[in-house]
Short mmCIF file of C-alpha atoms and ligand atoms in Angstrom, two decimals:
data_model
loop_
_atom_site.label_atom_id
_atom_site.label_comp_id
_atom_site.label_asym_id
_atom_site.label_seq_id
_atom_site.Cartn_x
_atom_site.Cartn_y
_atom_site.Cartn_z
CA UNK A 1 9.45 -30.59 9.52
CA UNK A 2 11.91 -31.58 6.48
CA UNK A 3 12.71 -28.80 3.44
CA UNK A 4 12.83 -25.66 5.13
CA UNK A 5 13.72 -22.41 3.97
CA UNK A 6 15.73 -19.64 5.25
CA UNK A 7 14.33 -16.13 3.95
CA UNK A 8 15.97 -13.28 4.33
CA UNK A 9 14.07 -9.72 2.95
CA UNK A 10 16.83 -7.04 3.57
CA UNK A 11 14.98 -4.06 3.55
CA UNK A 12 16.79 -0.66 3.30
CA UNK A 13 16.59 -0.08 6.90
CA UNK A 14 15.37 -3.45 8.27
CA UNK A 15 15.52 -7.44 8.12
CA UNK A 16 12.76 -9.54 7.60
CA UNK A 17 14.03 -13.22 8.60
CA UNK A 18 12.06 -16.40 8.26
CA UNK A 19 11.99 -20.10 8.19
CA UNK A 20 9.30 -21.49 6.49
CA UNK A 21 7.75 -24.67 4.84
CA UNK A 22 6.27 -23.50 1.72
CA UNK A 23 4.75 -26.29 0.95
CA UNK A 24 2.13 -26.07 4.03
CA UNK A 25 2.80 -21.98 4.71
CA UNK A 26 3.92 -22.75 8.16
CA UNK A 27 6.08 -20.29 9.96
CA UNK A 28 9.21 -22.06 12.07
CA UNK A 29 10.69 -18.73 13.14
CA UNK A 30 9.92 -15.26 11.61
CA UNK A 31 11.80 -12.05 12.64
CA UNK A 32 12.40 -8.33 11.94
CA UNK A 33 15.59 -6.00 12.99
CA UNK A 34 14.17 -2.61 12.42
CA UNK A 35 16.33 0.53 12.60
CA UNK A 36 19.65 -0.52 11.37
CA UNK A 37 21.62 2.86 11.47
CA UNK A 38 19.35 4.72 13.72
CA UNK A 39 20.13 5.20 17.40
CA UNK A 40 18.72 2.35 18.37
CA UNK A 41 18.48 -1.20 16.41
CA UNK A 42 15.54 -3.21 17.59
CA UNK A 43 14.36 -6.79 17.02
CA UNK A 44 11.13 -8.53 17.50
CA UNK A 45 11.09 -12.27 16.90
CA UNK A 46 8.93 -15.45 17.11
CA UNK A 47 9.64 -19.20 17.14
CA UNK A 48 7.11 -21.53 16.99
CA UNK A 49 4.29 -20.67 19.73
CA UNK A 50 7.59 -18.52 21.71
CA UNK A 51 6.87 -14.88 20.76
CA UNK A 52 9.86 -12.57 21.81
CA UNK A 53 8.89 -9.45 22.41
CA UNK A 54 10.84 -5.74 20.86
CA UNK A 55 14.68 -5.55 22.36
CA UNK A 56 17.29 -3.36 21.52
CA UNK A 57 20.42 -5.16 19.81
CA UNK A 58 22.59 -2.38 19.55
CA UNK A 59 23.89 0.91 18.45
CA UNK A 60 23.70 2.20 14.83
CA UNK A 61 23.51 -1.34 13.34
CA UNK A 62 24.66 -1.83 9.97
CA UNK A 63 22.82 -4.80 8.10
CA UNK A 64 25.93 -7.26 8.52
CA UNK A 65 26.01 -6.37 12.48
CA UNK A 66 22.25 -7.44 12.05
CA UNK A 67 22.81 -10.25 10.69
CA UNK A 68 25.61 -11.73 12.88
CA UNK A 69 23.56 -11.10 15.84
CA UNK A 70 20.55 -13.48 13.90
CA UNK A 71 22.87 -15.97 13.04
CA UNK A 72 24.85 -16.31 16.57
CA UNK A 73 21.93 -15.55 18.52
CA UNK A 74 18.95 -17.45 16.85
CA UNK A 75 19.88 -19.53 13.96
CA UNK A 76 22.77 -21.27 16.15
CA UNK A 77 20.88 -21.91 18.63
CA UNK A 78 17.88 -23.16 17.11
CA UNK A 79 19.92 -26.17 15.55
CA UNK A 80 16.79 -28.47 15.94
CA UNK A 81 15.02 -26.61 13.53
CA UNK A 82 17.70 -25.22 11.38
CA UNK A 83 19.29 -28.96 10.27
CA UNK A 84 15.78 -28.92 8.33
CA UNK A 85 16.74 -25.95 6.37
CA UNK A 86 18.01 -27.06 2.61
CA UNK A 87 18.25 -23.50 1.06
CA UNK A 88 18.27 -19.89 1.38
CA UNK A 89 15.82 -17.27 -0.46
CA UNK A 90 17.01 -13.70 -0.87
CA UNK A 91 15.02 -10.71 -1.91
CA UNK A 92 17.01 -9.06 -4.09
CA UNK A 93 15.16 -5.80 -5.25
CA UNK A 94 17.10 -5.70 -8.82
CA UNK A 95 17.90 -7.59 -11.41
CA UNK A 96 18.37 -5.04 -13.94
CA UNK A 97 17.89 -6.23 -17.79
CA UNK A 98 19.78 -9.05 -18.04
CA UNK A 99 18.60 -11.46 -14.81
CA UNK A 100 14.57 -11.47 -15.59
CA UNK A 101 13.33 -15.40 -13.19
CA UNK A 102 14.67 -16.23 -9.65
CA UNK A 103 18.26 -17.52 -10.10
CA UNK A 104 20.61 -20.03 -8.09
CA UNK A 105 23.05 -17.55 -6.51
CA UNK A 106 26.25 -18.06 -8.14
CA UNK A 107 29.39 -15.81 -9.50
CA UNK A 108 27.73 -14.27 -12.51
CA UNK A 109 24.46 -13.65 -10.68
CA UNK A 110 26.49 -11.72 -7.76
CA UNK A 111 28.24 -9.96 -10.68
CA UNK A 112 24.35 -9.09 -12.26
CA UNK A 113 23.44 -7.77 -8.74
CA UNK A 114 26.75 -5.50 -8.37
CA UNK A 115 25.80 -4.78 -11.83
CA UNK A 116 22.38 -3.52 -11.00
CA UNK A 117 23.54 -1.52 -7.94
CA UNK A 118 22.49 2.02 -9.82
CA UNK A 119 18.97 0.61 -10.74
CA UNK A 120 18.15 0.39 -6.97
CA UNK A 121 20.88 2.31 -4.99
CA UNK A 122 19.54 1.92 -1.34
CA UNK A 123 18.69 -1.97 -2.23
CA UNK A 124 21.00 -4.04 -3.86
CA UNK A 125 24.28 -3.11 -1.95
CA UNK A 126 22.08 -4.12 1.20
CA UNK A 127 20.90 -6.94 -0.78
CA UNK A 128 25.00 -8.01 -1.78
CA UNK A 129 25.83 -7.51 1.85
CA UNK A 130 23.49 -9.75 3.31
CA UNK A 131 23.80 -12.50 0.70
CA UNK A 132 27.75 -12.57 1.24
CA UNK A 133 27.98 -12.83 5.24
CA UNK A 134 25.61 -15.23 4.93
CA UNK A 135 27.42 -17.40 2.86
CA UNK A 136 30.38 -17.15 4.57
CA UNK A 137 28.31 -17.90 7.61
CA UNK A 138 26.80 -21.36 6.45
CA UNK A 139 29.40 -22.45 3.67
CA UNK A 140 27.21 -25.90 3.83
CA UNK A 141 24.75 -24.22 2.00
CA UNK A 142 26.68 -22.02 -0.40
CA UNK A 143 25.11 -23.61 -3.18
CA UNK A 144 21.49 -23.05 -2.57
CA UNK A 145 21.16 -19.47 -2.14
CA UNK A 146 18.10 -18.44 -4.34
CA UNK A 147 18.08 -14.35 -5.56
CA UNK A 148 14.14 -13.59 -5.68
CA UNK A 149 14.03 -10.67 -7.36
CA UNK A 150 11.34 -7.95 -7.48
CA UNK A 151 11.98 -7.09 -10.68
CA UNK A 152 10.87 -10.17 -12.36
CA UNK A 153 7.20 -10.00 -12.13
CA UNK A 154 7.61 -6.83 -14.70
CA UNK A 155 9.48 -9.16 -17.30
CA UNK A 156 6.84 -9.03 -19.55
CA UNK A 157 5.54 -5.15 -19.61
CA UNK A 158 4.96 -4.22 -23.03
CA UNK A 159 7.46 -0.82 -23.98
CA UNK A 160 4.38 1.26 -24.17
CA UNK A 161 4.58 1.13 -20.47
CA UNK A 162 8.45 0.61 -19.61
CA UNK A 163 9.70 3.20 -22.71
CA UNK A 164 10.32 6.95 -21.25
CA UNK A 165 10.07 9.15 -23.99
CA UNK A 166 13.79 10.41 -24.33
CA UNK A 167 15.70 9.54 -27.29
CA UNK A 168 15.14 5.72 -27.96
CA UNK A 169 19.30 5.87 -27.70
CA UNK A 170 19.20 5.70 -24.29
CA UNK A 171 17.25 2.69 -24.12
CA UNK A 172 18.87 0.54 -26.54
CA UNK A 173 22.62 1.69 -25.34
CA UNK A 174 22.23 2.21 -21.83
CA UNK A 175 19.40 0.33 -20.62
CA UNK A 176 17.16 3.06 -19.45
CA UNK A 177 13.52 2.28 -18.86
CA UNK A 178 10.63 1.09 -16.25
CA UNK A 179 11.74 -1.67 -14.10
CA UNK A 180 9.60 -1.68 -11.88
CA UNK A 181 9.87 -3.01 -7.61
CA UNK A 182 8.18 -4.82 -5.18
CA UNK A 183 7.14 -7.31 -7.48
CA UNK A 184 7.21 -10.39 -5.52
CA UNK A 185 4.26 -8.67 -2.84
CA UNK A 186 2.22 -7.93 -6.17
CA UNK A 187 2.19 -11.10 -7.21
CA UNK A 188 1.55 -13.18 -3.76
CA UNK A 189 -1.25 -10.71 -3.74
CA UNK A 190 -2.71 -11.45 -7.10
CA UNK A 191 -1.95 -15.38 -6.11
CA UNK A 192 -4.16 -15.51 -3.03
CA UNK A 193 -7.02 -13.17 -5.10
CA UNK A 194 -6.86 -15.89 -7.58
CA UNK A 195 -7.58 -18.52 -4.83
CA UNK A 196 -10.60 -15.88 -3.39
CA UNK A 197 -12.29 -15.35 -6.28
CA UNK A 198 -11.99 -19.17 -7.93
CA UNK A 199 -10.53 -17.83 -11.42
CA UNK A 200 -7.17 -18.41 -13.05
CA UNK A 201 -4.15 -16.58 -12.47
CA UNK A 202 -3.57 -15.56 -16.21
CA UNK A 203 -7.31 -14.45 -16.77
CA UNK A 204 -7.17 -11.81 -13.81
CA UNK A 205 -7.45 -8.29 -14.63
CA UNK A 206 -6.66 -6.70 -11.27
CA UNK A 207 -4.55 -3.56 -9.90
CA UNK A 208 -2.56 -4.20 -7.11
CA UNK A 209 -1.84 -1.36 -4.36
CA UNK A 210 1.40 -2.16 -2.29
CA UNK A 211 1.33 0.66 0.36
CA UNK A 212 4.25 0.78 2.65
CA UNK A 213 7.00 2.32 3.32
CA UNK A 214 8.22 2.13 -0.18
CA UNK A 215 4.67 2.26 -2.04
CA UNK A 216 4.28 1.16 -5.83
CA UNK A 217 0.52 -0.11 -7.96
CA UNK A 218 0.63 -2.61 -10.24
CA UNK A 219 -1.73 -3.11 -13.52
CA UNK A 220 -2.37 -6.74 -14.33
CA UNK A 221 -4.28 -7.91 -17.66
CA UNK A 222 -4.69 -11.70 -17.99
CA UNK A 223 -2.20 -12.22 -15.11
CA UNK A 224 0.56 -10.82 -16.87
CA UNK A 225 1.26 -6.69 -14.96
CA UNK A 226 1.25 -4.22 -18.10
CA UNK A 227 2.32 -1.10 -15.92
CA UNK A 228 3.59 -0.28 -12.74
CA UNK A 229 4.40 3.07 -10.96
CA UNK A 230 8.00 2.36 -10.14
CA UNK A 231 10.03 3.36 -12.91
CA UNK A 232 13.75 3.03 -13.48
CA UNK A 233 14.66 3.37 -9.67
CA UNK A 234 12.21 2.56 -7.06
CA UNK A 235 11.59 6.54 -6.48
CA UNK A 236 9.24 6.96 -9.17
CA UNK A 237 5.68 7.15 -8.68
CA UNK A 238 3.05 7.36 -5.34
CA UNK A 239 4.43 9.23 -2.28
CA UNK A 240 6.00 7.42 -0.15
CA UNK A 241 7.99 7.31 3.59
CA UNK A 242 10.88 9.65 2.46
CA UNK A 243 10.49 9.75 -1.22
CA UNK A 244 9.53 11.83 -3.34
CA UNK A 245 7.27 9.44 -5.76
CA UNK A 246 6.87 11.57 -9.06
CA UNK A 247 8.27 15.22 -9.32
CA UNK A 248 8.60 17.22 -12.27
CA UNK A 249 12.72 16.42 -13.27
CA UNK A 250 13.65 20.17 -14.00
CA UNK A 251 12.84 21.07 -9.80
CA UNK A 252 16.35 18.52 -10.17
CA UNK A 253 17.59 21.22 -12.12
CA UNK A 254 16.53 23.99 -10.20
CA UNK A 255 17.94 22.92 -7.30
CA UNK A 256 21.07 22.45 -8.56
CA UNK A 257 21.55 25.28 -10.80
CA UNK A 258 20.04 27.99 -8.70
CA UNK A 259 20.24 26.93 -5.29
CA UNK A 260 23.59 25.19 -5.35
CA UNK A 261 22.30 21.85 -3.87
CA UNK A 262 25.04 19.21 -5.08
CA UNK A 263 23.37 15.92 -6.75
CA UNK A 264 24.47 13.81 -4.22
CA UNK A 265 22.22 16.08 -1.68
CA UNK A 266 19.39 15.88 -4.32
CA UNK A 267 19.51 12.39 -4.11
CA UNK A 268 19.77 12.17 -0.34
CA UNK A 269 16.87 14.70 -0.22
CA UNK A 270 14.30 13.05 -2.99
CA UNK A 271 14.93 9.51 -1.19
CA UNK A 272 15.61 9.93 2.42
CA UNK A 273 13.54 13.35 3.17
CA UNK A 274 10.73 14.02 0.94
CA UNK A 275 7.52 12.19 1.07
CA UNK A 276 5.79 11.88 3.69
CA UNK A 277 8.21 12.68 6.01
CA UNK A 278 9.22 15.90 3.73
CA UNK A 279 5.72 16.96 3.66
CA UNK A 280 4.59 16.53 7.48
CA UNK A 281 7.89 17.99 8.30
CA UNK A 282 7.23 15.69 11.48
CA UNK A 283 7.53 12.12 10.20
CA UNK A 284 6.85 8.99 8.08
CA UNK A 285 5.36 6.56 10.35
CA UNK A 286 1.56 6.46 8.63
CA UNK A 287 0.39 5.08 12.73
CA UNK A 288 1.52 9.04 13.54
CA UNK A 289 -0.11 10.93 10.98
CA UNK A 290 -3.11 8.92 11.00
CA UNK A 291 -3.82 9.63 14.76
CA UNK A 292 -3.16 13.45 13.79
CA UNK A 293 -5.67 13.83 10.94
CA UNK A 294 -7.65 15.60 12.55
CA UNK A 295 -5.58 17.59 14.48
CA UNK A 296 -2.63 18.58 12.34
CA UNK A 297 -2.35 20.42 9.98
CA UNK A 298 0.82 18.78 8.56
CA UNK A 299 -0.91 15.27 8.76
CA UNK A 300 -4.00 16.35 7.28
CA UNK A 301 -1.95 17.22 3.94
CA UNK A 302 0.66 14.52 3.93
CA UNK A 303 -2.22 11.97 4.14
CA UNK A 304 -4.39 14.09 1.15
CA UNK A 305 -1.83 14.05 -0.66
CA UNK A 306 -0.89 10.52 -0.73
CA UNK A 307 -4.51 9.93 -1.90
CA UNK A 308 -4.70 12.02 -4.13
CA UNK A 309 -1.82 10.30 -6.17
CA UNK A 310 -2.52 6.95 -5.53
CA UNK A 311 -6.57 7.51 -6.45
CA UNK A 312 -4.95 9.25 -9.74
CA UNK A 313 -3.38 6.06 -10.62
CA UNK A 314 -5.87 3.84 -9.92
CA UNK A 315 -8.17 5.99 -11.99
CA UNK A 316 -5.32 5.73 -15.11
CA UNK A 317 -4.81 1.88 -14.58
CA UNK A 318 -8.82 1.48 -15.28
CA UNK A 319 -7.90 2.17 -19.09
CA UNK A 320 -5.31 -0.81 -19.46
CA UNK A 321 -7.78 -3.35 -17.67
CA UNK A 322 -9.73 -3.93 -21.35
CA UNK A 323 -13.17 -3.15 -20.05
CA UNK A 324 -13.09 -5.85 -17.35
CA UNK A 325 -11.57 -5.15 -13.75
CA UNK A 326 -11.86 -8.32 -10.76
CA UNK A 327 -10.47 -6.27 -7.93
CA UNK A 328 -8.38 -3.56 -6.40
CA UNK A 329 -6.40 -4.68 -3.90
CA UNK A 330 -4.78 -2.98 -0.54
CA UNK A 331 -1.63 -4.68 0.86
CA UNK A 332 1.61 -3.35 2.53
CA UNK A 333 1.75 -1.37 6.51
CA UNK A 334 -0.52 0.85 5.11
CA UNK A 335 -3.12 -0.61 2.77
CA UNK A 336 -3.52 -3.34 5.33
CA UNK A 337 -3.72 -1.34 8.20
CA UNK A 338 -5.36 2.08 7.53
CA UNK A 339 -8.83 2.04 6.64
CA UNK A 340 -8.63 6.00 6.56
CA UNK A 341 -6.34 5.95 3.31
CA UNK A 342 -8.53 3.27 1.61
CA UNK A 343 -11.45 5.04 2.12
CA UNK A 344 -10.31 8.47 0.71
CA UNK A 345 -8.79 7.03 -2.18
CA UNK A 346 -12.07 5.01 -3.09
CA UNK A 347 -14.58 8.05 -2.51
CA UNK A 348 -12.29 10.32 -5.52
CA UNK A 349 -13.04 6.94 -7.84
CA UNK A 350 -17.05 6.50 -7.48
CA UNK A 351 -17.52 8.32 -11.16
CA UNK A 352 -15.29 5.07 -11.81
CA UNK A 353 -17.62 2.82 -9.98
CA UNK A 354 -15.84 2.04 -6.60
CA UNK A 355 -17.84 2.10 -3.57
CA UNK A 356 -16.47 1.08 0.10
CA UNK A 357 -18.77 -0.44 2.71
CA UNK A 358 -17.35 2.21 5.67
CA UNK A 359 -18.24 -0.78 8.57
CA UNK A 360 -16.48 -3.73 6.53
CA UNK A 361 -13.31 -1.42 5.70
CA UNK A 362 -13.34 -0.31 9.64
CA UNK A 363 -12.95 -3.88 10.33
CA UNK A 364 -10.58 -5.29 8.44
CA UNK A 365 -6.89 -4.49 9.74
CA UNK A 366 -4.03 -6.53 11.94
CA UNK A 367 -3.05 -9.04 9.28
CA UNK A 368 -7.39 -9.57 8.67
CA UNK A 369 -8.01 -10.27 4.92
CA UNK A 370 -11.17 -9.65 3.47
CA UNK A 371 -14.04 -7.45 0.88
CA UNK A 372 -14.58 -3.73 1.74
CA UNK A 373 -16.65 -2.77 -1.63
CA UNK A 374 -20.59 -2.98 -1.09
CA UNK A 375 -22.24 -5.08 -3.98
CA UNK A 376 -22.75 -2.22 -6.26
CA UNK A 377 -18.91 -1.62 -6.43
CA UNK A 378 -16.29 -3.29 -8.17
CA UNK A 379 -14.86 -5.53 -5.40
CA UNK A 380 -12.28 -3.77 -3.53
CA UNK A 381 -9.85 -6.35 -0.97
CA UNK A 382 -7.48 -6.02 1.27
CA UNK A 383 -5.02 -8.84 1.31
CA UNK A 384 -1.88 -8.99 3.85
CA UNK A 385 1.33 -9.14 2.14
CA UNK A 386 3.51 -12.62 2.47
CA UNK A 387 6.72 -11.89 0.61
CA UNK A 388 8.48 -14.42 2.99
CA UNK A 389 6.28 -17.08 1.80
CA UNK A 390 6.43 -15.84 -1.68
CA UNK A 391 9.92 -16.09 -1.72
CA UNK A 392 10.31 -19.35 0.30
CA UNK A 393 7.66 -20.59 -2.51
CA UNK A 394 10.44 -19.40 -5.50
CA UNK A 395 13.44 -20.64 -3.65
CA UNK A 396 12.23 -24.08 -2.97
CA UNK A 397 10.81 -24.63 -7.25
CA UNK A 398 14.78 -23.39 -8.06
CA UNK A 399 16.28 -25.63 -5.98
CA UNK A 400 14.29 -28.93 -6.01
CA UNK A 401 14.37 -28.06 -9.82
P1 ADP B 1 8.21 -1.67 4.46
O1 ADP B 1 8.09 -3.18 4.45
O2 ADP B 1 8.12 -1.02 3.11
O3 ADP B 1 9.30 -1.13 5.31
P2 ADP B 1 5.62 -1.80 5.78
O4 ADP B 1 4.85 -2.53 4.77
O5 ADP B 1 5.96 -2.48 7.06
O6 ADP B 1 6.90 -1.10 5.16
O7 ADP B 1 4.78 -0.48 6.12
C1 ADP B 1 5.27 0.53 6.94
C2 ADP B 1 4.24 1.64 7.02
O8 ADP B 1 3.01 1.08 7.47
C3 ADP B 1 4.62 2.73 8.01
O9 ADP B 1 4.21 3.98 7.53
C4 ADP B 1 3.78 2.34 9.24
O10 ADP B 1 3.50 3.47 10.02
C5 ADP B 1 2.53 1.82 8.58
N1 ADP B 1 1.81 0.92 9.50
C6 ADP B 1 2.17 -0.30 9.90
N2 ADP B 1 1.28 -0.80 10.80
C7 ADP B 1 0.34 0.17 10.96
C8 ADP B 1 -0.84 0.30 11.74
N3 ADP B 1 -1.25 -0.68 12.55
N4 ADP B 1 -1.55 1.43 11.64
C9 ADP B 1 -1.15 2.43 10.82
N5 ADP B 1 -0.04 2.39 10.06
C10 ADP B 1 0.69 1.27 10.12
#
């Protein structure tokens, strides 16, 4: 059971928690706190063959309340599994321009994090937070906290993609540009394609669709990700929960200016209360609105237009793939779950050659990995996301390093 890792994947309104082995993928204990500052905070959490099932921890949880109750209520008493554990791997969701691999988690790299708190507003604070209780919480191990952060697997964009075109001054003096997010579920996604289709990493041309609560699509040429839809902030690009995804930047204006909306409401409204939530006017769980298609009028749209933007991008990440494309991919609560949303995005992109087989992509859901193109398409998977393993993975290389 030796060399364990402790992941934590601070979410902004949830905890992943794992301890892993990444050498042999196995799962010790893997848990999630879900609706930290909502009425209720719940947890669901399973160690070894022991599942415990959904319980309410408390009241309006904040992510360090969260935390405390995993470390006095699990980790502490779990000691015969925990002395195994010789590090700690973070998700951090920014590492703005200067931080671009994982990084032992030390003064300056807390100070690059704080740094990179306007790059990813609702992340990195969360991501601080957690990293400093739990230091303070096992001191033994202050030394071997690994930051994994998404950024990194955008390190090599070319400026084509990452420029914006506004003056070039902004760039070189301020720093603004594509970042990108989520990398660390695009790449365990191209990883395990890699493995499925026998081919190396750097000579896949694939584009990766991470589709969950925060949703982003990756373009990969020779295993190196040439574009992505997040941008400068993780609110650019396909709809998501509660953001916005891509809006024209004067309705910014508009708002302000004519209907006297301050920019700190802006903000609150094009991150917490626009997407799909903003659209359905009802809500942003995808299980809800999928059950409604039919029957709601609200859903119906919501869901239409999420396709809509997501089959737009797939059809604009065809021209970076150099003529040759080995797979679309589905991952994330929604690409691995909703066979709906994968099928309306692929019928919009037969001109472009995609075709799904309707039985195999009724199938495959629940964590089930597999093909749902028919042998005339180009292949289409869906692969579950592992960003706990992914991240265990990092964290152990940095620290046996
Ligand atoms: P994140 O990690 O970004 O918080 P997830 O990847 O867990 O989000 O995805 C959450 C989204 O996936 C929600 O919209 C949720 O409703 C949807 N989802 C998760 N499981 C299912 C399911 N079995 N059926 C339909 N939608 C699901």
């Amino acid at each position: 059971m030796n060399n364990l890792i402790l992941v934590l994947n601070c979410g902004s309104s949830s905890i992943k928690f794992a301890i892993i082995n990444p050498n042999n993928k196995k799962k010790y204990l893997f848990g999630l706190v879900e609706c930290l500052f909502l009425s209720k905070t719940y947890i669901t959490w399973k160690c070894l063959e022991t599942k415990y099932s959904k319980k309410c921890i408390g009241y309006y949880l904040s992510h360090k309340e969260a935390l405390n109750f995993i470390c006095d209520n699990i980790l502490s008493k779990k000691k015969d599994i925990f002395k195994y554990v010789i590090g700690i791997g973070h998700r951090v969701v920014h590492g703005g321009n200067k931080i671009k691999e994982s990084a032992l988690i030390n003064h300056s790299v807390i100070k690059y994090i704080e740094y990179a708190i306007p790059f990813a507003p609702l992340h990195n604070p969360v991501n601080l937070a957690c990293i400093k209780e739990i230091i303070k919480k096992f001191p033994l191990l202050s030394k071997k906290n690994v930051a994994v952060f998404d950024t990194s697997f955008y390190r090599n964009m070319p400026k084509t993609s990452f420029l914006y075109a506004i003056p070039y001054f902004f760039y070189k003096k301020h720093k603004i540009r594509r970042y990108g997010a989520h990398g660390t579920s695009h790449f365990y996604i191209a990883s395990e394609v890699s493995i499925i289709l026998n081919k190396k990493f750097n000579s896949l041309n694939l584009i990766t669709c991470h589709l969950g609560n925060g949703a982003s699509i990756s373009a990969i040429r020779n295993g190196v990700c040439v574009d992505t839809s997040m941008g400068f902030t993780p609110l650019e690009g396909l709809v998501m929960g509660t953001r916005s995804g891509d809006i024209d930047p004067s309705i910014i204006f508009f708002m302000h200016q004519n209907l006297n909306i301050s920019i700190k409401d802006i903000h609150e409204i094009l991150t917490k209360k626009s997407g799909l939530l903003g659209l359905s006017e009802i809500s942003s769980d995808f299980r809800y609105l999928e059950k409604t298609y039919n029957t709601q009028k609200s859903s119906k749209l919501s869901i239409d237009i999420f396709c809509h933007r997501l089959s737009k991008y797939i059809a604009s990440y065809m021209s970076l793939m150099d003529g040759r494309l080995d797979a679309v991919i589905f991952t994330g609560g929604i690409g691995e779950n909703v066979p709906l949303i994968r099928e309306l995005t692929c019928k919009k992109l037969s001109l472009l050659g995609f075709q799904i087989d309707i039985q195999k992509n009724l199938l495959i859901k629940n964590k089930k990995s597999g093909l749902i193109s028919t042998n005339v398409s180009h292949p289409i998977f869906v692969i579950p996301t592992d960003e706990e393993l992914a991240i265990s993975r990092e964290a152990m290389k940095i620290i046996i390093s």
